N, CA and C of each residue as an Amber inpcrd file, in Angstrom:
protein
   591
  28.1450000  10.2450000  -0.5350000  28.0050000  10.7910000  -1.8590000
  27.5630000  12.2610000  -1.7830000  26.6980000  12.3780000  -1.1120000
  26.2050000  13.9570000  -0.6780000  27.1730000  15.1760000  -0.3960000
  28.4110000  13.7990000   0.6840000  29.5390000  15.1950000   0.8370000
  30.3960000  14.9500000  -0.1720000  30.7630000  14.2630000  -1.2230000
  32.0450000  13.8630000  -2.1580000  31.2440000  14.8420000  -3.4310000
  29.9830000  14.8330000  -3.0950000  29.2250000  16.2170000  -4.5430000
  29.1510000  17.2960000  -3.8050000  28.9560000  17.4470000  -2.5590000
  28.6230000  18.7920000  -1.9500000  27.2650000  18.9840000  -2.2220000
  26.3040000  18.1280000  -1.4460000  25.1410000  18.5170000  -2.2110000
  24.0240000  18.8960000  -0.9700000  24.7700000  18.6410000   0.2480000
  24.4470000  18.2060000   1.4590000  22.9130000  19.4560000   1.4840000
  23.3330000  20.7450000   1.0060000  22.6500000  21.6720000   1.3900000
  21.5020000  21.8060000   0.6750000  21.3500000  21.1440000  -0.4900000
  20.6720000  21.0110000  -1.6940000  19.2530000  20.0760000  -1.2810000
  19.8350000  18.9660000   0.0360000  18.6620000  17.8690000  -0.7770000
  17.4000000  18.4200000   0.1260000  16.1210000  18.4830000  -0.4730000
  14.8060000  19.2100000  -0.0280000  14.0030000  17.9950000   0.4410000
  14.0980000  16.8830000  -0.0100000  12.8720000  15.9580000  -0.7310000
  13.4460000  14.5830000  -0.6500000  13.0980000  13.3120000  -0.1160000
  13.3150000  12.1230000  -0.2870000  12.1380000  11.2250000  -1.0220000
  12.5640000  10.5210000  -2.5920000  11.4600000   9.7280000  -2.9140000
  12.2030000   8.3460000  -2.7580000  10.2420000   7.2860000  -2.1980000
  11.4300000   6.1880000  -2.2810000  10.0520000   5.2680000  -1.6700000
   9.8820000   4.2240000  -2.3860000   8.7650000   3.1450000  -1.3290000
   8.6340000   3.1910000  -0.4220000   7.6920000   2.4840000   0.4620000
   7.5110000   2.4310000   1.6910000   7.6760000   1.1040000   2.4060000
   8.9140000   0.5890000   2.3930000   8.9780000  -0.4890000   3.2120000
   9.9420000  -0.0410000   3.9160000   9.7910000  -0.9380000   5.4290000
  10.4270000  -0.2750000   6.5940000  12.0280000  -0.0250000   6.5040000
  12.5980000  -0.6110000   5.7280000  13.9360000  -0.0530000   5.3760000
  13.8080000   1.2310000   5.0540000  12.9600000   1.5560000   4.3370000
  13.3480000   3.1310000   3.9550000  12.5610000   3.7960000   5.6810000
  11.1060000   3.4430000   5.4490000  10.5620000   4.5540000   6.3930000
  10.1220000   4.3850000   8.2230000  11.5330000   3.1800000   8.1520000
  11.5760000   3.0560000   9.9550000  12.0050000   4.4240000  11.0790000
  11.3910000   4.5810000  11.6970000  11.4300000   5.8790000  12.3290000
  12.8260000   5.9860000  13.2540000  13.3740000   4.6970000  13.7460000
  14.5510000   4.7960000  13.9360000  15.7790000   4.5900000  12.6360000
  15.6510000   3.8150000  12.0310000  16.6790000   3.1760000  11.5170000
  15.8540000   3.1700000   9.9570000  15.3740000   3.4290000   9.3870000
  14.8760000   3.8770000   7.9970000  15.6230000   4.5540000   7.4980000
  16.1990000   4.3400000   6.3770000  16.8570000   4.9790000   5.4190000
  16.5230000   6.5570000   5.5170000  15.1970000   6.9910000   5.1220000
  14.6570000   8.4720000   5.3180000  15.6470000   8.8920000   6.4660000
  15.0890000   8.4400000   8.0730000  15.2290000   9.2820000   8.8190000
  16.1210000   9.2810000   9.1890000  17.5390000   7.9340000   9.0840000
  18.8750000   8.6360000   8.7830000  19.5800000   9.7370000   8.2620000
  18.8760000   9.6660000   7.3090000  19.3140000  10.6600000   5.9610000
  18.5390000  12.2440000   6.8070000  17.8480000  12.4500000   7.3740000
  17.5620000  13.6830000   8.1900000  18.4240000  13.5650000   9.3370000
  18.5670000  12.4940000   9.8100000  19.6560000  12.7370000  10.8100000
  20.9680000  13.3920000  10.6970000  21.6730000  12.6850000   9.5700000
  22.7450000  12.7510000   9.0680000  22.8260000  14.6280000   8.7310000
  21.4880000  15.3130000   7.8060000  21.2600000  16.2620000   7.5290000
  21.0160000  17.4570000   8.4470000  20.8270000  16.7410000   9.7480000
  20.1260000  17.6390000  10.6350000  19.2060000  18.5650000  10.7940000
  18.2210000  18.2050000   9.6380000  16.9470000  18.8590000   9.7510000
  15.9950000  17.5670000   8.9050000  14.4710000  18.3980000   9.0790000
  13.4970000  17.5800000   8.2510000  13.2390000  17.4350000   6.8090000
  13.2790000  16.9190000   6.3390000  12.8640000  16.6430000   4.6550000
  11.4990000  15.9230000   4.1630000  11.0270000  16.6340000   2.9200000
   9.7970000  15.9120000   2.6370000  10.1930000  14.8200000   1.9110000
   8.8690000  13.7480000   2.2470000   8.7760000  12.6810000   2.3880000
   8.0610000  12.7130000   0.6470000   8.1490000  12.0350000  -0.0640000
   7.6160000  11.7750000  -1.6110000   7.5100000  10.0310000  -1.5580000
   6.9050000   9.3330000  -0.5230000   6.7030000   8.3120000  -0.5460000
   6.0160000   8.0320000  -2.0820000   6.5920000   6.1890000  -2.3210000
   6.0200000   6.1780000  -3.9810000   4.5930000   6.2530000  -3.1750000
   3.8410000   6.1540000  -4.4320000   2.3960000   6.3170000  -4.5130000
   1.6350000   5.2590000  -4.1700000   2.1940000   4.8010000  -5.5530000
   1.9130000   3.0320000  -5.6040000   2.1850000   2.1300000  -4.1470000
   3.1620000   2.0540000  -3.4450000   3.0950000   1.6750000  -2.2270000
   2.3200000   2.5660000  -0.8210000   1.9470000   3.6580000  -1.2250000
   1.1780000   4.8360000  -0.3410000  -0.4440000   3.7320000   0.1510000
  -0.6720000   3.1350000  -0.8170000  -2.0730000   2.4690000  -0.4770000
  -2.1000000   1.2810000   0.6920000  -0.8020000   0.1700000   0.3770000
  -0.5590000  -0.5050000   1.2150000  -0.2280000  -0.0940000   2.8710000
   0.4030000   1.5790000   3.0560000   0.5000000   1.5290000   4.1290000
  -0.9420000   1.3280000   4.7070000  -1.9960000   2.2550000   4.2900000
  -3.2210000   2.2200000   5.0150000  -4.0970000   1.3160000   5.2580000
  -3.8820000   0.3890000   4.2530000  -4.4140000  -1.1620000   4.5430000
  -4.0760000  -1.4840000   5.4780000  -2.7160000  -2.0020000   5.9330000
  -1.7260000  -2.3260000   6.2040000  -1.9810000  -2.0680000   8.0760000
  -2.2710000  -0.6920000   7.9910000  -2.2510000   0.1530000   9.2690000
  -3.7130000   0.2730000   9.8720000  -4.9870000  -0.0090000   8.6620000
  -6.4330000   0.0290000   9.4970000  -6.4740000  -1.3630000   9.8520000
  -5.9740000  -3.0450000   9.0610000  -5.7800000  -3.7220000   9.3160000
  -5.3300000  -4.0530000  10.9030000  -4.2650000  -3.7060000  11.3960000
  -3.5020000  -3.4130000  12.6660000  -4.6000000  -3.1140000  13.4710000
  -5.0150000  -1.9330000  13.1060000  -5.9110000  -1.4790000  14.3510000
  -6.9020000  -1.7980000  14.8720000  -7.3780000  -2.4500000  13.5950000
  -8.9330000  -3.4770000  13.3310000  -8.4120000  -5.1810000  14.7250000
  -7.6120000  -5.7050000  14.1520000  -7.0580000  -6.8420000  14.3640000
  -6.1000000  -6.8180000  15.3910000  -5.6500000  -6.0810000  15.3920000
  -4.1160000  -5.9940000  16.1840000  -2.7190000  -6.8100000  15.4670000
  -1.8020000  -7.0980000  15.9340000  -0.1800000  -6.7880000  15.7870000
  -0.6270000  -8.5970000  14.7480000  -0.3630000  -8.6090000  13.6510000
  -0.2820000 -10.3340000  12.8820000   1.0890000 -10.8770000  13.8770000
   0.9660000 -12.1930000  14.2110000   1.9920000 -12.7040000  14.5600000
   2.7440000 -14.2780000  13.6060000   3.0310000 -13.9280000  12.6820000
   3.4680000 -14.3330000  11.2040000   3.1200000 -14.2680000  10.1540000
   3.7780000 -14.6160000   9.1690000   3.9670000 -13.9440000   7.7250000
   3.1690000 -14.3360000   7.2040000   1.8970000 -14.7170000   7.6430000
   0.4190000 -15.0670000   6.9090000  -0.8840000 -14.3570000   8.0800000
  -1.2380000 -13.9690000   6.8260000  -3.0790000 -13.5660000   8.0610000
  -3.8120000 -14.8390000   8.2280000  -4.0140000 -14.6940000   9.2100000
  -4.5400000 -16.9210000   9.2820000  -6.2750000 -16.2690000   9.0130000
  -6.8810000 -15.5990000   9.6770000  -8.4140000 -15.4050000   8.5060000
  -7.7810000 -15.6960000   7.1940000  -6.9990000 -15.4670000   6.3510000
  -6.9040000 -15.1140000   4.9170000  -7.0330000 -16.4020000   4.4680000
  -6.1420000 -17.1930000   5.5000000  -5.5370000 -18.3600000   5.0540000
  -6.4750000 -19.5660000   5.1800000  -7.4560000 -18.8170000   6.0010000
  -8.8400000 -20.2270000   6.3110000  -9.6780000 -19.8630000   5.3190000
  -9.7040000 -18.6410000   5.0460000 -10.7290000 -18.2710000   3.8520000
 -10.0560000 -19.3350000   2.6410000  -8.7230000 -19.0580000   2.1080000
  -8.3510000 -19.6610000   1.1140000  -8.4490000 -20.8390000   1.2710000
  -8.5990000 -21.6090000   2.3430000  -8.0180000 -23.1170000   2.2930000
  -9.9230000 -23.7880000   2.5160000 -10.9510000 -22.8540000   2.6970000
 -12.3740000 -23.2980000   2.8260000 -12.9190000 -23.0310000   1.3140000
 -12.3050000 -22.3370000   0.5370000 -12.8730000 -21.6440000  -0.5010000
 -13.3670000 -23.2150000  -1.2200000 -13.3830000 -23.8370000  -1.6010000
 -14.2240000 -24.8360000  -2.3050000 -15.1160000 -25.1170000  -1.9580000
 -15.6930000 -25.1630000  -0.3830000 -16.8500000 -25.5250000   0.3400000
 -17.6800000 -24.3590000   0.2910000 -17.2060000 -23.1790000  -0.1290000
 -18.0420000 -22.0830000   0.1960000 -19.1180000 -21.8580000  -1.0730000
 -20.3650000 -21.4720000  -0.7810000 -21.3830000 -21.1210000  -1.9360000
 -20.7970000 -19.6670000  -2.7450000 -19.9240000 -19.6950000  -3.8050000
 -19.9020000 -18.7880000  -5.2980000 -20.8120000 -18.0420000  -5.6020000
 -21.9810000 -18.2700000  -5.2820000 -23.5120000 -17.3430000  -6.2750000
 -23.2740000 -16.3430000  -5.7840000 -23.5080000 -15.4410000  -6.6890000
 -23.3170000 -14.0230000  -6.2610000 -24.6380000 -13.6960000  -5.7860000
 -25.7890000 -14.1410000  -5.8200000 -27.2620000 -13.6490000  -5.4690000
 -27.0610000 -13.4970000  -3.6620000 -27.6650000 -12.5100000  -3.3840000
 -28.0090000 -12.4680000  -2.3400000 -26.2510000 -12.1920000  -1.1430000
 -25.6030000 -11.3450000  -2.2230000 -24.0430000 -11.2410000  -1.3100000
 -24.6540000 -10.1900000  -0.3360000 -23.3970000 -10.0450000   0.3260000
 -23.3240000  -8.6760000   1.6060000 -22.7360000  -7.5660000   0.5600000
 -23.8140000  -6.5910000   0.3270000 -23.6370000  -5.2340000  -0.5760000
 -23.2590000  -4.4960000   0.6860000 -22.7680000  -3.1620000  -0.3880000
 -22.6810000  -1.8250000   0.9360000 -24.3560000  -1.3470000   1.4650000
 -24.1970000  -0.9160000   2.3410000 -25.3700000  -0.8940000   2.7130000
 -25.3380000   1.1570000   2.6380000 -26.1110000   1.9740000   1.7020000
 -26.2630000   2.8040000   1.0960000 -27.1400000   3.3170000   2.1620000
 -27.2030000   5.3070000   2.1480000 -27.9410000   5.8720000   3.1010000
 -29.3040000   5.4640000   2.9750000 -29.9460000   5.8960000   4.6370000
 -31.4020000   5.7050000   4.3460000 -31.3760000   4.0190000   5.3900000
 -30.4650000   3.1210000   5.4900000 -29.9440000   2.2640000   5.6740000
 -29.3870000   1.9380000   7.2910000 -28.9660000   1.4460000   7.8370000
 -28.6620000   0.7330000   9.1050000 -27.5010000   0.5330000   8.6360000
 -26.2610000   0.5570000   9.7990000 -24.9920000  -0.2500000   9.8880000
 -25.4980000  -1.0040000  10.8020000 -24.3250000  -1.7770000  10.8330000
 -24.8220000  -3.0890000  11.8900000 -25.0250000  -3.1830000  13.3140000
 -24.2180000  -1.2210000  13.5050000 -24.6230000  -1.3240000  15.2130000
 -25.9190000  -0.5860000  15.1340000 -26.7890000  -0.1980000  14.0970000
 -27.8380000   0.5080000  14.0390000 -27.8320000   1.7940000  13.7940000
 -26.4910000   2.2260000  13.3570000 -26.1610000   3.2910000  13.2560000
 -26.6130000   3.8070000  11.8490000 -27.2330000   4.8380000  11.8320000
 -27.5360000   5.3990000  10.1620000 -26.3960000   5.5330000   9.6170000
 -26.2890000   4.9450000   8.1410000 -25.2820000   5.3320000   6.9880000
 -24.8210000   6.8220000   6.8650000 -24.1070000   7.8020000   7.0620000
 -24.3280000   8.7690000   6.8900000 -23.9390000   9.5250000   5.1440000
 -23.9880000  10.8410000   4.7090000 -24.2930000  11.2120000   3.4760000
 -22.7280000  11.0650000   2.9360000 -21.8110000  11.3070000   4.0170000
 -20.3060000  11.5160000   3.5020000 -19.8860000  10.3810000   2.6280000
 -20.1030000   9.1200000   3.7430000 -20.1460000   8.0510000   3.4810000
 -20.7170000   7.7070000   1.5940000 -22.2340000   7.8810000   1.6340000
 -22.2290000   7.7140000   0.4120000 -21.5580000   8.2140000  -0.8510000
 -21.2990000   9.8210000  -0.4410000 -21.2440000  10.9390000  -1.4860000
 -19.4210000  10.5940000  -1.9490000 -18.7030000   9.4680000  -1.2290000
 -17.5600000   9.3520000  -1.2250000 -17.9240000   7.7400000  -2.1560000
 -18.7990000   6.4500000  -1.6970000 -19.1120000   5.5720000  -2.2330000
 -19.2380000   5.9930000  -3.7940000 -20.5620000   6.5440000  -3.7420000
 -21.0070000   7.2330000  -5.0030000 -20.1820000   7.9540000  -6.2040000
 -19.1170000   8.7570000  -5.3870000 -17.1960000   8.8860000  -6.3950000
 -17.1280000   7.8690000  -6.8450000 -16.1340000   6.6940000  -5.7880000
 -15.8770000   5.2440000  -6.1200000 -16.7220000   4.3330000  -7.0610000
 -17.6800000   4.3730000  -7.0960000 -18.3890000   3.5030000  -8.3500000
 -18.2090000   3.7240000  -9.6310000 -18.7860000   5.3450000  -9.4230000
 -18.5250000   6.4080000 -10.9650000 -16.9660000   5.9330000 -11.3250000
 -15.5770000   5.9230000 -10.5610000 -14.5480000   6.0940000 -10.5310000
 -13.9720000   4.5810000 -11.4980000 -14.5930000   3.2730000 -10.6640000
 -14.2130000   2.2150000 -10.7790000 -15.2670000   1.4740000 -12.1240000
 -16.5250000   2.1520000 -12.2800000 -16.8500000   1.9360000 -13.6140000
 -16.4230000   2.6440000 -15.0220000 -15.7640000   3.6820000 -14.5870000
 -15.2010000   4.3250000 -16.0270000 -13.9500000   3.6850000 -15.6470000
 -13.0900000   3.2440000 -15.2130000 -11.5740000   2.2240000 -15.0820000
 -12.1610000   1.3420000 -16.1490000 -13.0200000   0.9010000 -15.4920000
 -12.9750000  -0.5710000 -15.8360000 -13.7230000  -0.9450000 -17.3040000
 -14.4050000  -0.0020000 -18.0120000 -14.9620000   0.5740000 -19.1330000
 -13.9680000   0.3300000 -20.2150000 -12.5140000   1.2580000 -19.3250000
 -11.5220000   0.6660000 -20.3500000 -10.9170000  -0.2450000 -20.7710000
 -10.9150000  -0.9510000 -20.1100000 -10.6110000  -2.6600000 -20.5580000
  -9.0520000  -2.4760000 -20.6790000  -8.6000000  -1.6740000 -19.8470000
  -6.6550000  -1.5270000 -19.8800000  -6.1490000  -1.9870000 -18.7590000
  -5.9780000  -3.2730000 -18.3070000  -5.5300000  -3.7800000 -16.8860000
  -3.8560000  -4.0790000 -16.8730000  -2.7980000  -3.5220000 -16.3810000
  -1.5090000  -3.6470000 -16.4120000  -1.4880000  -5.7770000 -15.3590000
  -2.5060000  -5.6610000 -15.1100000  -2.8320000  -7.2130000 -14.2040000
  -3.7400000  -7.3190000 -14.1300000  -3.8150000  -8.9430000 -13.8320000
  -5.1390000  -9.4420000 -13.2450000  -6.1260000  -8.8490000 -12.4570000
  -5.0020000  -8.7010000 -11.4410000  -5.3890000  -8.3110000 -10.0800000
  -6.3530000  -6.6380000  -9.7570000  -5.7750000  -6.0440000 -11.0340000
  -6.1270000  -4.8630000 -10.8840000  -7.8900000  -4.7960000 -11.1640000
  -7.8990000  -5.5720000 -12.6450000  -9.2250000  -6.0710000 -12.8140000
 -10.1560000  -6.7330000 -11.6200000 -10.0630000  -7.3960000 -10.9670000
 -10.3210000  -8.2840000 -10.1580000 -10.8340000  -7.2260000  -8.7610000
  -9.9130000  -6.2740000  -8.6700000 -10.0520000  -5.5440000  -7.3860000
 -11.2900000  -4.4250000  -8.1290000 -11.5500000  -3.9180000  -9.4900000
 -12.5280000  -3.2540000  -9.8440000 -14.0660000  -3.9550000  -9.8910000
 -14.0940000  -4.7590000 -10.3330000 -14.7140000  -5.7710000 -10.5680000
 -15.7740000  -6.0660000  -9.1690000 -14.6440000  -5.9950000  -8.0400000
 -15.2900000  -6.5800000  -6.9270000 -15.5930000  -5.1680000  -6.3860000
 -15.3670000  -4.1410000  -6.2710000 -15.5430000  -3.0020000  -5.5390000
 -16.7910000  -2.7180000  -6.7380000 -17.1340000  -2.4630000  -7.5150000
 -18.2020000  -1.8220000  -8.4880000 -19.4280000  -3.3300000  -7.8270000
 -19.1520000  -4.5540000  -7.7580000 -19.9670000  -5.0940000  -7.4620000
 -20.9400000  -4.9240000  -6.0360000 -19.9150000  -4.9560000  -4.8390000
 -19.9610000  -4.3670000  -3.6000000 -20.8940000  -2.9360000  -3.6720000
 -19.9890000  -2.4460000  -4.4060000 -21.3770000  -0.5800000  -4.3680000
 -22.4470000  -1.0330000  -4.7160000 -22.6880000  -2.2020000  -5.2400000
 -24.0170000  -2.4390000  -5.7640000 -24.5080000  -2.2130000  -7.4480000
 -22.5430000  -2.0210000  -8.3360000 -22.9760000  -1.3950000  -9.3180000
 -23.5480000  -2.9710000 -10.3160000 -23.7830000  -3.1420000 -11.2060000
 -23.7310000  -3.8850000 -12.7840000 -22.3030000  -3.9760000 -13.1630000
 -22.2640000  -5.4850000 -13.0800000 -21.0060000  -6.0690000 -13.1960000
 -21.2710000  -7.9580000 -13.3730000 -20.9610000  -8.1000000 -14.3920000
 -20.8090000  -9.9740000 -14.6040000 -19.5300000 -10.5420000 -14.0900000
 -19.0200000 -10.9510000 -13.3500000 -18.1610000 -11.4300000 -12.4630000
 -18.2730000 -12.8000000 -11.7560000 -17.3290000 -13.7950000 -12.1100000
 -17.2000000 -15.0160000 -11.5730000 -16.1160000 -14.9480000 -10.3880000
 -16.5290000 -14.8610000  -9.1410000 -15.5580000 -15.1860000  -7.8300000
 -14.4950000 -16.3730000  -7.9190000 -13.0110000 -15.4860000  -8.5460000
 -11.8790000 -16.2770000  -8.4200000 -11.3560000 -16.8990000  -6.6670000
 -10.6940000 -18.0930000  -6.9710000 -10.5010000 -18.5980000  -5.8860000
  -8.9870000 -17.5380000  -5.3140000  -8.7660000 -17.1790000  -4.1470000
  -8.3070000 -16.5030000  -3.1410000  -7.0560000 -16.9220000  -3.6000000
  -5.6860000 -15.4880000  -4.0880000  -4.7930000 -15.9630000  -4.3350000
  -3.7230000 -16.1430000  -3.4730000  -2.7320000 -15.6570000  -3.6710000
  -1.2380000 -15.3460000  -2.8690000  -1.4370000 -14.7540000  -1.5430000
  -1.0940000 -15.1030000  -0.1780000  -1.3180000 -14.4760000   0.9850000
   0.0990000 -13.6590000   1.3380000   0.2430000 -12.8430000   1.2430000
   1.5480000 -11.8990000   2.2160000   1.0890000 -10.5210000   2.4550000
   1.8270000 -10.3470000   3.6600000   1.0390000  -8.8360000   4.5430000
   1.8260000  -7.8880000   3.4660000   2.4640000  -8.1260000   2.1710000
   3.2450000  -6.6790000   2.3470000   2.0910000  -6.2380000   0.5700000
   1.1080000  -6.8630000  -0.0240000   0.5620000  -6.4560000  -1.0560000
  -0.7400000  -5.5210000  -0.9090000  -1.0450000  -4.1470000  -0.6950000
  -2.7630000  -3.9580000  -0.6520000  -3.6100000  -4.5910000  -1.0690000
  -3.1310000  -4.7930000  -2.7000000  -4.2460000  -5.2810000  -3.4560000
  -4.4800000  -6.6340000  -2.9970000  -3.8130000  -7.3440000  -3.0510000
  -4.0450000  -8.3340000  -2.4230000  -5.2470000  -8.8010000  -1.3180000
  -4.7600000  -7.4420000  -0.5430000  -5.5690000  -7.6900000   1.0610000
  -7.1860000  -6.8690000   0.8680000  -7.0410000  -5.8690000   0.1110000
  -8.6460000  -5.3920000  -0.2330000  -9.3500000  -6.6350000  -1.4920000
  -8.4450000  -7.2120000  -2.4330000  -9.3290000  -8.0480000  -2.4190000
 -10.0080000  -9.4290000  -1.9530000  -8.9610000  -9.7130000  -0.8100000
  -9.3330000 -10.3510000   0.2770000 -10.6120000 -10.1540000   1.0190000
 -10.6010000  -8.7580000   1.4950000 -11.1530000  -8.3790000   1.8100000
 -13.1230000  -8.2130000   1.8570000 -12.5820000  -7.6890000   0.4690000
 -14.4590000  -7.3490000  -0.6230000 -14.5730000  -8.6490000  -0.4500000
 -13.9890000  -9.7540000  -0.7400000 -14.5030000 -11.2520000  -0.8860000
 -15.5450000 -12.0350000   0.4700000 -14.6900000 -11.5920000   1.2310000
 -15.0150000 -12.1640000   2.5430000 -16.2480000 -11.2340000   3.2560000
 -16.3430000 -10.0930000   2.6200000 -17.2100000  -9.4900000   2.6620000
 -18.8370000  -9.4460000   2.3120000 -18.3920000  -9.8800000   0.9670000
 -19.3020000 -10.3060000   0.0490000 -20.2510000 -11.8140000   0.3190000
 -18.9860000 -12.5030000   0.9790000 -19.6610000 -13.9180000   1.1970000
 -19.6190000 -14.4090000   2.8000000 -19.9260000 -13.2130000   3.3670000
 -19.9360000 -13.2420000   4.7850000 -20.8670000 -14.1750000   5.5680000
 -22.0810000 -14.0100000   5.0910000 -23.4250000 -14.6530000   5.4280000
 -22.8900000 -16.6230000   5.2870000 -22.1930000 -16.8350000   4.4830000
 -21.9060000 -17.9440000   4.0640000 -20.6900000 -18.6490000   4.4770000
 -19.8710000 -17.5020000   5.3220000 -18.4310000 -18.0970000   6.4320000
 -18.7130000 -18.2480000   7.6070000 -17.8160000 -19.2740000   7.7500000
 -18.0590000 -19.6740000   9.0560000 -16.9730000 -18.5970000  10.1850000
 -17.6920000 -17.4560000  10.9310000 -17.0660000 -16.3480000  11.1330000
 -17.1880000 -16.2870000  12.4460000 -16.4310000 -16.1330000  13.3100000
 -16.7090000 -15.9920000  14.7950000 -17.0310000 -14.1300000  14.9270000
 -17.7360000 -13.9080000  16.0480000 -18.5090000 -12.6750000  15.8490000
 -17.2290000 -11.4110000  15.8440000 -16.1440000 -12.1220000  16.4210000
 -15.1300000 -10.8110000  15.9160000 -14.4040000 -11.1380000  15.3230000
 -14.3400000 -12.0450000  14.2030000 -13.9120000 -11.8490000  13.2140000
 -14.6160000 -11.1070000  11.8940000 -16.3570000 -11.9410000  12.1600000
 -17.0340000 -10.7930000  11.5730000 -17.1240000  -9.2510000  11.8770000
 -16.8470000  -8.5840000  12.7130000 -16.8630000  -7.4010000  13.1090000
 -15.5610000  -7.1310000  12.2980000 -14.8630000  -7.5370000  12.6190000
 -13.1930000  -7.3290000  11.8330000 -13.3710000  -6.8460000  10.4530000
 -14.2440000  -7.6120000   9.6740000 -14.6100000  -7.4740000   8.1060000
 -15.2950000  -6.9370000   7.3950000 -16.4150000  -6.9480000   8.3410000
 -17.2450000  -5.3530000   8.7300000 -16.6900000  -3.9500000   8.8600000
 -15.7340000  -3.9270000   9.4810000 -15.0360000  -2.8140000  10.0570000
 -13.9190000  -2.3030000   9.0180000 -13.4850000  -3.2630000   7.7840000
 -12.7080000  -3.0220000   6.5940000 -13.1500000  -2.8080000   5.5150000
 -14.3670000  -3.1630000   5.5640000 -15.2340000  -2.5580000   4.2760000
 -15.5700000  -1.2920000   4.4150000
């Protein structure tokens, strides 16, 4: 189509999700389309899928390579969730400067001064009471709780498991986080969950 318009010289810019069809480094749609072009083009990955890569990719690095189409932590979390204690008293909060991480390491200020955004950020969201989903609610809800903000919140049971949703997996995540003290966690898996919060 590029050569039947003549446009070949024109195109600057590729927008387009991020699943590996488009942005496989061999065989991705994108980097065909630079091939084909013979030079580089910017990348306008959607947005909305921009979040999942990084989940997606600290996940990986945290865990290493999933070997099928379910995270089996996710899937023991979901399938224990009735046995597990709900009360929110006494969850695993962020642990704020002034504070210890778990290797003893001081919290440092970045850390907070970036937390401290995120709360402000996720309590005026959520102020508005405009959720396009559940889920979106659900993921504010639990992150304003986590900072430690004021929030009434009943812990929904663990929904849909697939590697390709963020939201999904951060609120996986905050959950298992939250009710850490209360899973039955082998020490690197707890480190794992630790290491995603």
């Amino acid at each position: 189509m590029l050569d039947d318009w003549q446009l070949k010289q024109d195109v600057a810019a590729l927008v387009f999700d991020t699943t590996s069809s488009n942005t496989g480094i061999r065989n991705g749609c994108a980097s065909l389309i630079e091939k084909d072009l013979n030079r580089p083009l910017l990348w306008l990955a959607c947005r909305h899928h921009m979040y999942e890569v990084h989940i997606k990719n600290i996940w990986k690095a945290v865990s290493g390579n999933t070997v099928g189409p379910e995270e089996l932590l996710f899937k023991r979390f979901q399938s224990d969730w009735e046995n597990i204690d709900h009360d929110l008293n006494d969850v695993t909060l962020f642990q704020w400067p002034g504070t210890m991480d778990d290797n003893g390491k001081p919290i440092t200020s970045m850390i907070a001064s970036t937390a401290t955004e995120v709360l402000k950020w996720a309590k005026d969201c959520y102020s508005t009471s405009l959720f396009p989903r559940a889920d979106y609610k659900e993921l504010l809800e639990l992150t304003i709780l986590f900072l430690g903000g004021d929030v009434t919140i009943k812990l929904r049971k663990p929904g849909a498991l697939h590697h390709a949703r963020f939201m999904s997996k951060a609120i996986y995540f905050l959950k298992m986080c939250l009710l850490s003290t209360r899973l039955e966690l082998t020490d690197k898996e707890l480190d794992q969950i630790t290491r995603m919060e």
